[in-house]
């Protein structure tokens, strides 16, 4: 434990070390030095001293006692003042030095020691939280893959105290609309951290583009209401809407990836269809079929149905076809919707039949056209 804590401090980000020094400097008007356990200054109000060694600080580390320095020649590299050991779990992890006349700086010793210990403890806890966040993100990323390093996955799960024998379902959240990525991932993470706290056997990670949760079956009661609450929090924080797709329950960690794929397909369909913002995979209708067609097969089918037509013609045909569909095949109502004479609409339907070989007024042909138009639109959506 002692070596681990010292190593954490020695590797501390220089900006964090400087922040600790600056905070203490704001309390007392004396020069402040922060030493690692080798007696080297890692942050100082006197920038010229950073990186220099200090025998007085080394003595404070080994003795665990405050070392007072009465003159600049008492220890190599030292100046007058005091060197106070900073303890964490009973081990010295740093030394804080205050430069000045001994009589002036000694009264600050205990206060500065406690203040430094608090600041370092907060920093270590912050590092621990960040490490846990990164490990969880790596674990979730691995579990979404069909093939992964089982040893690494079990190491991460063990370090995070996560039981992979739990049955879980994936939930994937993505932002609605253009510019779907965000920059404030820490704020998004904080929302999920707060809301997921009661979910004892679940885990989550967030990126700029999506949130991914693996929700234990034990935590699944009221899942939709839970996601609505998260949606409200996100809307207030970012003025953006997030949709959630929910995969089916996976029995083992090896099948979590299947639930993740289903959740991704579900949320993609929600964003495409714009019908609702939360759905389970099993509740999809046409979306279950359209989202499952391999991209190459979908393109081949669309090209077959609309062979020889350019995008402009297909777009015009889809406008006519969609109006015809919305009004359940009513020529009169579809024509009114498009501000056309009914004869003009009939001519356009006839043109679709002539140019594609599929007549929208024949049920079997209508189904082919409907599928082709939906696949084409979905392919275009997936490209954005």
PDB file of N, CA and C in Angstrom, residues 213-313:
ATOM      1  N   UNK A 213     -25.903   0.921 -21.444  1.00  0.00           N
ATOM      2  CA  UNK A 213     -26.116   0.322 -20.135  1.00  0.00           C
ATOM      3  C   UNK A 213     -26.320  -1.176 -20.304  1.00  0.00           C
ATOM      4  N   UNK A 214     -25.795  -1.951 -19.362  1.00  0.00           N
ATOM      5  CA  UNK A 214     -26.164  -3.350 -19.232  1.00  0.00           C
ATOM      6  C   UNK A 214     -26.919  -3.464 -17.916  1.00  0.00           C
ATOM      7  N   UNK A 215     -28.232  -3.617 -18.023  1.00  0.00           N
ATOM      8  CA  UNK A 215     -29.112  -3.568 -16.856  1.00  0.00           C
ATOM      9  C   UNK A 215     -29.424  -4.983 -16.401  1.00  0.00           C
ATOM     10  N   UNK A 216     -29.113  -5.265 -15.144  1.00  0.00           N
ATOM     11  CA  UNK A 216     -29.389  -6.578 -14.581  1.00  0.00           C
ATOM     12  C   UNK A 216     -30.891  -6.834 -14.535  1.00  0.00           C
ATOM     13  N   UNK A 217     -31.261  -8.099 -14.676  1.00  0.00           N
ATOM     14  CA  UNK A 217     -32.680  -8.459 -14.593  1.00  0.00           C
ATOM     15  C   UNK A 217     -33.252  -8.076 -13.231  1.00  0.00           C
ATOM     16  N   UNK A 218     -32.394  -8.074 -12.196  1.00  0.00           N
ATOM     17  CA  UNK A 218     -32.843  -7.681 -10.855  1.00  0.00           C
ATOM     18  C   UNK A 218     -33.199  -6.199 -10.781  1.00  0.00           C
ATOM     19  N   UNK A 219     -32.627  -5.401 -11.687  1.00  0.00           N
ATOM     20  CA  UNK A 219     -32.845  -3.948 -11.681  1.00  0.00           C
ATOM     21  C   UNK A 219     -33.845  -3.498 -12.744  1.00  0.00           C
ATOM     22  N   UNK A 220     -34.486  -4.455 -13.427  1.00  0.00           N
ATOM     23  CA  UNK A 220     -35.257  -4.112 -14.629  1.00  0.00           C
ATOM     24  C   UNK A 220     -36.663  -3.597 -14.340  1.00  0.00           C
ATOM     25  N   UNK A 221     -37.156  -3.758 -13.116  1.00  0.00           N
ATOM     26  CA  UNK A 221     -38.502  -3.263 -12.812  1.00  0.00           C
ATOM     27  C   UNK A 221     -38.547  -1.740 -12.976  1.00  0.00           C
ATOM     28  N   UNK A 222     -39.546  -1.267 -13.710  1.00  0.00           N
ATOM     29  CA  UNK A 222     -39.683   0.170 -13.912  1.00  0.00           C
ATOM     30  C   UNK A 222     -38.621   0.756 -14.812  1.00  0.00           C
ATOM     31  N   UNK A 223     -38.051  -0.067 -15.710  1.00  0.00           N
ATOM     32  CA  UNK A 223     -36.955   0.405 -16.566  1.00  0.00           C
ATOM     33  C   UNK A 223     -37.386   1.560 -17.457  1.00  0.00           C
ATOM     34  N   UNK A 224     -38.579   1.464 -18.026  1.00  0.00           N
ATOM     35  CA  UNK A 224     -39.048   2.539 -18.911  1.00  0.00           C
ATOM     36  C   UNK A 224     -39.210   3.850 -18.147  1.00  0.00           C
ATOM     37  N   UNK A 225     -39.774   3.783 -16.943  1.00  0.00           N
ATOM     38  CA  UNK A 225     -39.919   5.000 -16.127  1.00  0.00           C
ATOM     39  C   UNK A 225     -38.546   5.572 -15.765  1.00  0.00           C
ATOM     40  N   UNK A 226     -37.604   4.690 -15.456  1.00  0.00           N
ATOM     41  CA  UNK A 226     -36.237   5.121 -15.155  1.00  0.00           C
ATOM     42  C   UNK A 226     -35.640   5.874 -16.342  1.00  0.00           C
ATOM     43  N   UNK A 227     -35.822   5.341 -17.549  1.00  0.00           N
ATOM     44  CA  UNK A 227     -35.265   5.977 -18.742  1.00  0.00           C
ATOM     45  C   UNK A 227     -35.953   7.307 -19.030  1.00  0.00           C
ATOM     46  N   UNK A 228     -37.238   7.410 -18.743  1.00  0.00           N
ATOM     47  CA  UNK A 228     -37.929   8.697 -18.920  1.00  0.00           C
ATOM     48  C   UNK A 228     -37.345   9.750 -17.979  1.00  0.00           C
ATOM     49  N   UNK A 229     -37.018   9.343 -16.760  1.00  0.00           N
ATOM     50  CA  UNK A 229     -36.406  10.275 -15.810  1.00  0.00           C
ATOM     51  C   UNK A 229     -35.050  10.747 -16.323  1.00  0.00           C
ATOM     52  N   UNK A 230     -34.267   9.821 -16.867  1.00  0.00           N
ATOM     53  CA  UNK A 230     -32.967  10.188 -17.448  1.00  0.00           C
ATOM     54  C   UNK A 230     -33.166  11.138 -18.623  1.00  0.00           C
ATOM     55  N   UNK A 231     -34.172  10.856 -19.450  1.00  0.00           N
ATOM     56  CA  UNK A 231     -34.474  11.751 -20.577  1.00  0.00           C
ATOM     57  C   UNK A 231     -34.762  13.167 -20.091  1.00  0.00           C
ATOM     58  N   UNK A 232     -35.532  13.283 -19.020  1.00  0.00           N
ATOM     59  CA  UNK A 232     -35.857  14.608 -18.474  1.00  0.00           C
ATOM     60  C   UNK A 232     -34.589  15.322 -17.994  1.00  0.00           C
ATOM     61  N   UNK A 233     -33.716  14.586 -17.307  1.00  0.00           N
ATOM     62  CA  UNK A 233     -32.463  15.181 -16.823  1.00  0.00           C
ATOM     63  C   UNK A 233     -31.610  15.675 -17.989  1.00  0.00           C
ATOM     64  N   UNK A 234     -31.522  14.863 -19.032  1.00  0.00           N
ATOM     65  CA  UNK A 234     -30.705  15.219 -20.197  1.00  0.00           C
ATOM     66  C   UNK A 234     -31.297  16.418 -20.915  1.00  0.00           C
ATOM     67  N   UNK A 235     -32.609  16.449 -21.034  1.00  0.00           N
ATOM     68  CA  UNK A 235     -33.272  17.568 -21.700  1.00  0.00           C
ATOM     69  C   UNK A 235     -32.998  18.877 -20.966  1.00  0.00           C
ATOM     70  N   UNK A 236     -33.039  18.831 -19.633  1.00  0.00           N
ATOM     71  CA  UNK A 236     -32.780  20.039 -18.842  1.00  0.00           C
ATOM     72  C   UNK A 236     -31.314  20.467 -18.939  1.00  0.00           C
ATOM     73  N   UNK A 237     -30.415  19.492 -18.977  1.00  0.00           N
ATOM     74  CA  UNK A 237     -28.984  19.811 -18.963  1.00  0.00           C
ATOM     75  C   UNK A 237     -28.457  20.248 -20.322  1.00  0.00           C
ATOM     76  N   UNK A 238     -28.967  19.633 -21.393  1.00  0.00           N
ATOM     77  CA  UNK A 238     -28.392  19.860 -22.723  1.00  0.00           C
ATOM     78  C   UNK A 238     -29.368  20.467 -23.724  1.00  0.00           C
ATOM     79  N   UNK A 239     -30.641  20.577 -23.320  1.00  0.00           N
ATOM     80  CA  UNK A 239     -31.679  21.037 -24.250  1.00  0.00           C
ATOM     81  C   UNK A 239     -31.679  20.160 -25.505  1.00  0.00           C
ATOM     82  N   UNK A 240     -31.472  18.879 -25.282  1.00  0.00           N
ATOM     83  CA  UNK A 240     -31.456  17.882 -26.350  1.00  0.00           C
ATOM     84  C   UNK A 240     -32.298  16.701 -25.894  1.00  0.00           C
ATOM     85  N   UNK A 241     -32.780  15.929 -26.858  1.00  0.00           N
ATOM     86  CA  UNK A 241     -33.554  14.736 -26.547  1.00  0.00           C
ATOM     87  C   UNK A 241     -32.713  13.495 -26.838  1.00  0.00           C
ATOM     88  N   UNK A 242     -32.838  12.496 -25.984  1.00  0.00           N
ATOM     89  CA  UNK A 242     -32.154  11.222 -26.202  1.00  0.00           C
ATOM     90  C   UNK A 242     -33.184  10.109 -26.293  1.00  0.00           C
ATOM     91  N   UNK A 243     -33.065   9.263 -27.306  1.00  0.00           N
ATOM     92  CA  UNK A 243     -33.931   8.096 -27.458  1.00  0.00           C
ATOM     93  C   UNK A 243     -33.201   6.862 -26.948  1.00  0.00           C
ATOM     94  N   UNK A 244     -33.975   5.881 -26.455  1.00  0.00           N
ATOM     95  CA  UNK A 244     -33.397   4.665 -25.889  1.00  0.00           C
ATOM     96  C   UNK A 244     -33.990   3.427 -26.544  1.00  0.00           C
ATOM     97  N   UNK A 245     -33.107   2.529 -26.979  1.00  0.00           N
ATOM     98  CA  UNK A 245     -33.505   1.215 -27.456  1.00  0.00           C
ATOM     99  C   UNK A 245     -33.110   0.166 -26.436  1.00  0.00           C
ATOM    100  N   UNK A 246     -33.994  -0.794 -26.203  1.00  0.00           N
ATOM    101  CA  UNK A 246     -33.780  -1.814 -25.176  1.00  0.00           C
ATOM    102  C   UNK A 246     -33.705  -3.185 -25.843  1.00  0.00           C
ATOM    103  N   UNK A 247     -32.597  -3.883 -25.647  1.00  0.00           N
ATOM    104  CA  UNK A 247     -32.435  -5.221 -26.199  1.00  0.00           C
ATOM    105  C   UNK A 247     -33.111  -6.268 -25.331  1.00  0.00           C
ATOM    106  N   UNK A 248     -33.163  -7.483 -25.855  1.00  0.00           N
ATOM    107  CA  UNK A 248     -33.752  -8.581 -25.087  1.00  0.00           C
ATOM    108  C   UNK A 248     -32.782  -9.064 -24.012  1.00  0.00           C
ATOM    109  N   UNK A 249     -33.318  -9.791 -23.031  1.00  0.00           N
ATOM    110  CA  UNK A 249     -32.529 -10.277 -21.908  1.00  0.00           C
ATOM    111  C   UNK A 249     -31.514 -11.314 -22.391  1.00  0.00           C
ATOM    112  N   UNK A 250     -30.257 -11.118 -21.995  1.00  0.00           N
ATOM    113  CA  UNK A 250     -29.187 -12.060 -22.341  1.00  0.00           C
ATOM    114  C   UNK A 250     -28.841 -12.887 -21.107  1.00  0.00           C
ATOM    115  N   UNK A 251     -28.746 -14.197 -21.280  1.00  0.00           N
ATOM    116  CA  UNK A 251     -28.534 -15.091 -20.142  1.00  0.00           C
ATOM    117  C   UNK A 251     -27.095 -15.112 -19.652  1.00  0.00           C
ATOM    118  N   UNK A 252     -26.145 -14.896 -20.553  1.00  0.00           N
ATOM    119  CA  UNK A 252     -24.733 -14.970 -20.182  1.00  0.00           C
ATOM    120  C   UNK A 252     -23.976 -13.781 -20.763  1.00  0.00           C
ATOM    121  N   UNK A 253     -22.787 -13.535 -20.219  1.00  0.00           N
ATOM    122  CA  UNK A 253     -21.960 -12.429 -20.715  1.00  0.00           C
ATOM    123  C   UNK A 253     -21.598 -12.621 -22.183  1.00  0.00           C
ATOM    124  N   UNK A 254     -21.490 -13.876 -22.615  1.00  0.00           N
ATOM    125  CA  UNK A 254     -21.155 -14.150 -24.015  1.00  0.00           C
ATOM    126  C   UNK A 254     -22.254 -13.718 -24.972  1.00  0.00           C
ATOM    127  N   UNK A 255     -23.471 -13.540 -24.463  1.00  0.00           N
ATOM    128  CA  UNK A 255     -24.588 -13.132 -25.329  1.00  0.00           C
ATOM    129  C   UNK A 255     -25.036 -11.696 -25.072  1.00  0.00           C
ATOM    130  N   UNK A 256     -24.308 -10.963 -24.215  1.00  0.00           N
ATOM    131  CA  UNK A 256     -24.623  -9.544 -24.029  1.00  0.00           C
ATOM    132  C   UNK A 256     -24.548  -8.801 -25.361  1.00  0.00           C
ATOM    133  N   UNK A 257     -23.630  -9.238 -26.235  1.00  0.00           N
ATOM    134  CA  UNK A 257     -23.451  -8.556 -27.521  1.00  0.00           C
ATOM    135  C   UNK A 257     -24.711  -8.638 -28.377  1.00  0.00           C
ATOM    136  N   UNK A 258     -25.460  -9.748 -28.257  1.00  0.00           N
ATOM    137  CA  UNK A 258     -26.710  -9.871 -29.018  1.00  0.00           C
ATOM    138  C   UNK A 258     -27.723  -8.837 -28.550  1.00  0.00           C
ATOM    139  N   UNK A 259     -27.826  -8.686 -27.239  1.00  0.00           N
ATOM    140  CA  UNK A 259     -28.750  -7.693 -26.692  1.00  0.00           C
ATOM    141  C   UNK A 259     -28.323  -6.287 -27.096  1.00  0.00           C
ATOM    142  N   UNK A 260     -27.007  -6.053 -27.121  1.00  0.00           N
ATOM    143  CA  UNK A 260     -26.498  -4.736 -27.541  1.00  0.00           C
ATOM    144  C   UNK A 260     -26.855  -4.458 -28.995  1.00  0.00           C
ATOM    145  N   UNK A 261     -26.673  -5.434 -29.872  1.00  0.00           N
ATOM    146  CA  UNK A 261     -27.024  -5.245 -31.285  1.00  0.00           C
ATOM    147  C   UNK A 261     -28.509  -4.916 -31.435  1.00  0.00           C
ATOM    148  N   UNK A 262     -29.349  -5.617 -30.664  1.00  0.00           N
ATOM    149  CA  UNK A 262     -30.791  -5.358 -30.720  1.00  0.00           C
ATOM    150  C   UNK A 262     -31.116  -3.951 -30.221  1.00  0.00           C
ATOM    151  N   UNK A 263     -30.450  -3.531 -29.153  1.00  0.00           N
ATOM    152  CA  UNK A 263     -30.681  -2.184 -28.622  1.00  0.00           C
ATOM    153  C   UNK A 263     -30.258  -1.123 -29.635  1.00  0.00           C
ATOM    154  N   UNK A 264     -29.129  -1.356 -30.318  1.00  0.00           N
ATOM    155  CA  UNK A 264     -28.664  -0.406 -31.346  1.00  0.00           C
ATOM    156  C   UNK A 264     -29.655  -0.322 -32.494  1.00  0.00           C
ATOM    157  N   UNK A 265     -30.134  -1.465 -32.951  1.00  0.00           N
ATOM    158  CA  UNK A 265     -31.098  -1.472 -34.054  1.00  0.00           C
ATOM    159  C   UNK A 265     -32.396  -0.794 -33.639  1.00  0.00           C
ATOM    160  N   UNK A 266     -32.779  -1.002 -32.384  1.00  0.00           N
ATOM    161  CA  UNK A 266     -34.019  -0.395 -31.897  1.00  0.00           C
ATOM    162  C   UNK A 266     -33.910   1.122 -31.840  1.00  0.00           C
ATOM    163  N   UNK A 267     -32.830   1.634 -31.250  1.00  0.00           N
ATOM    164  CA  UNK A 267     -32.709   3.091 -31.128  1.00  0.00           C
ATOM    165  C   UNK A 267     -32.520   3.727 -32.496  1.00  0.00           C
ATOM    166  N   UNK A 268     -31.828   3.054 -33.413  1.00  0.00           N
ATOM    167  CA  UNK A 268     -31.698   3.578 -34.775  1.00  0.00           C
ATOM    168  C   UNK A 268     -33.067   3.700 -35.437  1.00  0.00           C
ATOM    169  N   UNK A 269     -33.900   2.683 -35.236  1.00  0.00           N
ATOM    170  CA  UNK A 269     -35.235   2.724 -35.839  1.00  0.00           C
ATOM    171  C   UNK A 269     -36.081   3.839 -35.224  1.00  0.00           C
ATOM    172  N   UNK A 270     -35.937   4.041 -33.913  1.00  0.00           N
ATOM    173  CA  UNK A 270     -36.676   5.127 -33.258  1.00  0.00           C
ATOM    174  C   UNK A 270     -36.265   6.477 -33.829  1.00  0.00           C
ATOM    175  N   UNK A 271     -34.973   6.675 -34.014  1.00  0.00           N
ATOM    176  CA  UNK A 271     -34.487   7.940 -34.568  1.00  0.00           C
ATOM    177  C   UNK A 271     -34.926   8.106 -36.015  1.00  0.00           C
ATOM    178  N   UNK A 272     -34.992   7.005 -36.742  1.00  0.00           N
ATOM    179  CA  UNK A 272     -35.407   7.051 -38.142  1.00  0.00           C
ATOM    180  C   UNK A 272     -36.904   7.312 -38.272  1.00  0.00           C
ATOM    181  N   UNK A 273     -37.702   6.562 -37.530  1.00  0.00           N
ATOM    182  CA  UNK A 273     -39.161   6.645 -37.679  1.00  0.00           C
ATOM    183  C   UNK A 273     -39.765   7.830 -36.937  1.00  0.00           C
ATOM    184  N   UNK A 274     -39.075   8.302 -35.880  1.00  0.00           N
ATOM    185  CA  UNK A 274     -39.542   9.441 -35.083  1.00  0.00           C
ATOM    186  C   UNK A 274     -40.953   9.218 -34.533  1.00  0.00           C
ATOM    187  N   UNK A 275     -41.263   7.983 -34.199  1.00  0.00           N
ATOM    188  CA  UNK A 275     -42.594   7.666 -33.681  1.00  0.00           C
ATOM    189  C   UNK A 275     -42.657   7.744 -32.161  1.00  0.00           C
ATOM    190  N   UNK A 276     -41.599   7.278 -31.485  1.00  0.00           N
ATOM    191  CA  UNK A 276     -41.528   7.383 -30.030  1.00  0.00           C
ATOM    192  C   UNK A 276     -40.063   7.398 -29.631  1.00  0.00           C
ATOM    193  N   UNK A 277     -39.799   7.567 -28.334  1.00  0.00           N
ATOM    194  CA  UNK A 277     -38.412   7.772 -27.914  1.00  0.00           C
ATOM    195  C   UNK A 277     -37.849   6.640 -27.063  1.00  0.00           C
ATOM    196  N   UNK A 278     -38.680   5.704 -26.633  1.00  0.00           N
ATOM    197  CA  UNK A 278     -38.219   4.540 -25.874  1.00  0.00           C
ATOM    198  C   UNK A 278     -38.951   3.314 -26.402  1.00  0.00           C
ATOM    199  N   UNK A 279     -38.219   2.253 -26.679  1.00  0.00           N
ATOM    200  CA  UNK A 279     -38.867   1.031 -27.152  1.00  0.00           C
ATOM    201  C   UNK A 279     -37.992  -0.177 -26.862  1.00  0.00           C
ATOM    202  N   UNK A 280     -38.647  -1.297 -26.613  1.00  0.00           N
ATOM    203  CA  UNK A 280     -37.949  -2.576 -26.552  1.00  0.00           C
ATOM    204  C   UNK A 280     -37.876  -3.166 -27.957  1.00  0.00           C
ATOM    205  N   UNK A 281     -36.869  -3.987 -28.170  1.00  0.00           N
ATOM    206  CA  UNK A 281     -36.680  -4.607 -29.481  1.00  0.00           C
ATOM    207  C   UNK A 281     -37.913  -5.410 -29.885  1.00  0.00           C
ATOM    208  N   UNK A 282     -38.494  -6.134 -28.942  1.00  0.00           N
ATOM    209  CA  UNK A 282     -39.654  -6.976 -29.251  1.00  0.00           C
ATOM    210  C   UNK A 282     -40.886  -6.171 -29.636  1.00  0.00           C
ATOM    211  N   UNK A 283     -40.891  -4.877 -29.345  1.00  0.00           N
ATOM    212  CA  UNK A 283     -42.046  -4.043 -29.675  1.00  0.00           C
ATOM    213  C   UNK A 283     -41.941  -3.408 -31.056  1.00  0.00           C
ATOM    214  N   UNK A 284     -40.822  -3.618 -31.741  1.00  0.00           N
ATOM    215  CA  UNK A 284     -40.707  -3.096 -33.102  1.00  0.00           C
ATOM    216  C   UNK A 284     -41.599  -3.912 -34.036  1.00  0.00           C
ATOM    217  N   UNK A 285     -42.097  -3.260 -35.074  1.00  0.00           N
ATOM    218  CA  UNK A 285     -42.859  -3.999 -36.085  1.00  0.00           C
ATOM    219  C   UNK A 285     -42.032  -4.078 -37.359  1.00  0.00           C
ATOM    220  N   UNK A 286     -42.319  -3.184 -38.301  1.00  0.00           N
ATOM    221  CA  UNK A 286     -41.558  -3.142 -39.540  1.00  0.00           C
ATOM    222  C   UNK A 286     -40.067  -2.921 -39.260  1.00  0.00           C
ATOM    223  N   UNK A 287     -39.777  -2.184 -38.199  1.00  0.00           N
ATOM    224  CA  UNK A 287     -38.393  -1.873 -37.875  1.00  0.00           C
ATOM    225  C   UNK A 287     -37.556  -3.099 -37.588  1.00  0.00           C
ATOM    226  N   UNK A 288     -38.160  -4.149 -37.007  1.00  0.00           N
ATOM    227  CA  UNK A 288     -37.417  -5.367 -36.726  1.00  0.00           C
ATOM    228  C   UNK A 288     -36.902  -5.995 -38.021  1.00  0.00           C
ATOM    229  N   UNK A 289     -37.729  -5.925 -39.074  1.00  0.00           N
ATOM    230  CA  UNK A 289     -37.331  -6.481 -40.367  1.00  0.00           C
ATOM    231  C   UNK A 289     -36.337  -5.569 -41.086  1.00  0.00           C
ATOM    232  N   UNK A 290     -36.691  -4.295 -41.214  1.00  0.00           N
ATOM    233  CA  UNK A 290     -35.859  -3.375 -41.998  1.00  0.00           C
ATOM    234  C   UNK A 290     -34.459  -3.268 -41.405  1.00  0.00           C
ATOM    235  N   UNK A 291     -34.362  -3.169 -40.082  1.00  0.00           N
ATOM    236  CA  UNK A 291     -33.054  -2.984 -39.448  1.00  0.00           C
ATOM    237  C   UNK A 291     -32.199  -4.245 -39.476  1.00  0.00           C
ATOM    238  N   UNK A 292     -32.822  -5.394 -39.754  1.00  0.00           N
ATOM    239  CA  UNK A 292     -32.078  -6.655 -39.749  1.00  0.00           C
ATOM    240  C   UNK A 292     -31.547  -7.042 -41.122  1.00  0.00           C
ATOM    241  N   UNK A 293     -31.993  -6.342 -42.180  1.00  0.00           N
ATOM    242  CA  UNK A 293     -31.536  -6.674 -43.533  1.00  0.00           C
ATOM    243  C   UNK A 293     -30.091  -6.208 -43.695  1.00  0.00           C
ATOM    244  N   UNK A 294     -29.171  -7.099 -44.068  1.00  0.00           N
ATOM    245  CA  UNK A 294     -27.784  -6.676 -44.295  1.00  0.00           C
ATOM    246  C   UNK A 294     -27.716  -5.555 -45.326  1.00  0.00           C
ATOM    247  N   UNK A 295     -26.816  -4.613 -45.115  1.00  0.00           N
ATOM    248  CA  UNK A 295     -26.755  -3.431 -45.970  1.00  0.00           C
ATOM    249  C   UNK A 295     -26.587  -3.790 -47.442  1.00  0.00           C
ATOM    250  N   UNK A 296     -25.727  -4.740 -47.738  1.00  0.00           N
ATOM    251  CA  UNK A 296     -25.497  -5.108 -49.140  1.00  0.00           C
ATOM    252  C   UNK A 296     -26.767  -5.662 -49.773  1.00  0.00           C
ATOM    253  N   UNK A 297     -27.496  -6.504 -49.021  1.00  0.00           N
ATOM    254  CA  UNK A 297     -28.746  -7.063 -49.547  1.00  0.00           C
ATOM    255  C   UNK A 297     -29.791  -5.971 -49.732  1.00  0.00           C
ATOM    256  N   UNK A 298     -29.837  -5.018 -48.794  1.00  0.00           N
ATOM    257  CA  UNK A 298     -30.802  -3.921 -48.911  1.00  0.00           C
ATOM    258  C   UNK A 298     -30.518  -3.094 -50.159  1.00  0.00           C
ATOM    259  N   UNK A 299     -29.258  -2.790 -50.400  1.00  0.00           N
ATOM    260  CA  UNK A 299     -28.907  -2.001 -51.593  1.00  0.00           C
ATOM    261  C   UNK A 299     -29.236  -2.771 -52.872  1.00  0.00           C
ATOM    262  N   UNK A 300     -28.987  -4.057 -52.845  1.00  0.00           N
ATOM    263  CA  UNK A 300     -29.279  -4.863 -54.031  1.00  0.00           C
ATOM    264  C   UNK A 300     -30.779  -4.877 -54.316  1.00  0.00           C
ATOM    265  N   UNK A 301     -31.589  -4.999 -53.272  1.00  0.00           N
ATOM    266  CA  UNK A 301     -33.043  -5.032 -53.452  1.00  0.00           C
ATOM    267  C   UNK A 301     -33.545  -3.690 -53.976  1.00  0.00           C
ATOM    268  N   UNK A 302     -33.072  -2.592 -53.384  1.00  0.00           N
ATOM    269  CA  UNK A 302     -33.490  -1.255 -53.819  1.00  0.00           C
ATOM    270  C   UNK A 302     -33.093  -1.022 -55.270  1.00  0.00           C
ATOM    271  N   UNK A 303     -31.887  -1.417 -55.624  1.00  0.00           N
ATOM    272  CA  UNK A 303     -31.423  -1.238 -57.010  1.00  0.00           C
ATOM    273  C   UNK A 303     -32.255  -2.055 -57.983  1.00  0.00           C
ATOM    274  N   UNK A 304     -32.674  -3.226 -57.559  1.00  0.00           N
ATOM    275  CA  UNK A 304     -33.502  -4.073 -58.422  1.00  0.00           C
ATOM    276  C   UNK A 304     -34.862  -3.431 -58.684  1.00  0.00           C
ATOM    277  N   UNK A 305     -35.503  -2.936 -57.634  1.00  0.00           N
ATOM    278  CA  UNK A 305     -36.848  -2.366 -57.784  1.00  0.00           C
ATOM    279  C   UNK A 305     -36.805  -1.067 -58.580  1.00  0.00           C
ATOM    280  N   UNK A 306     -35.789  -0.249 -58.347  1.00  0.00           N
ATOM    281  CA  UNK A 306     -35.726   1.069 -59.001  1.00  0.00           C
ATOM    282  C   UNK A 306     -34.655   1.120 -60.098  1.00  0.00           C
ATOM    283  N   UNK A 307     -34.406   0.017 -60.704  1.00  0.00           N
ATOM    284  CA  UNK A 307     -33.358  -0.070 -61.729  1.00  0.00           C
ATOM    285  C   UNK A 307     -33.590   0.946 -62.857  1.00  0.00           C
ATOM    286  N   UNK A 308     -32.540   1.699 -63.177  1.00  0.00           N
ATOM    287  CA  UNK A 308     -32.607   2.658 -64.275  1.00  0.00           C
ATOM    288  C   UNK A 308     -33.162   4.014 -63.904  1.00  0.00           C
ATOM    289  N   UNK A 309     -33.601   4.192 -62.666  1.00  0.00           N
ATOM    290  CA  UNK A 309     -34.171   5.474 -62.241  1.00  0.00           C
ATOM    291  C   UNK A 309     -33.126   6.290 -61.482  1.00  0.00           C
ATOM    292  N   UNK A 310     -33.157   7.614 -61.683  1.00  0.00           N
ATOM    293  CA  UNK A 310     -32.251   8.456 -60.902  1.00  0.00           C
ATOM    294  C   UNK A 310     -32.920   8.840 -59.581  1.00  0.00           C
ATOM    295  N   UNK A 311     -32.127   9.434 -58.684  1.00  0.00           N
ATOM    296  CA  UNK A 311     -32.634   9.752 -57.346  1.00  0.00           C
ATOM    297  C   UNK A 311     -33.800  10.732 -57.392  1.00  0.00           C
ATOM    298  N   UNK A 312     -33.764  11.675 -58.326  1.00  0.00           N
ATOM    299  CA  UNK A 312     -34.845  12.659 -58.427  1.00  0.00           C
ATOM    300  C   UNK A 312     -36.172  11.973 -58.738  1.00  0.00           C
ATOM    301  N   UNK A 313     -36.152  11.044 -59.688  1.00  0.00           N
ATOM    302  CA  UNK A 313     -37.383  10.322 -60.035  1.00  0.00           C
ATOM    303  C   UNK A 313     -37.878   9.493 -58.855  1.00  0.00           C
TER     304      UNK A 313
END
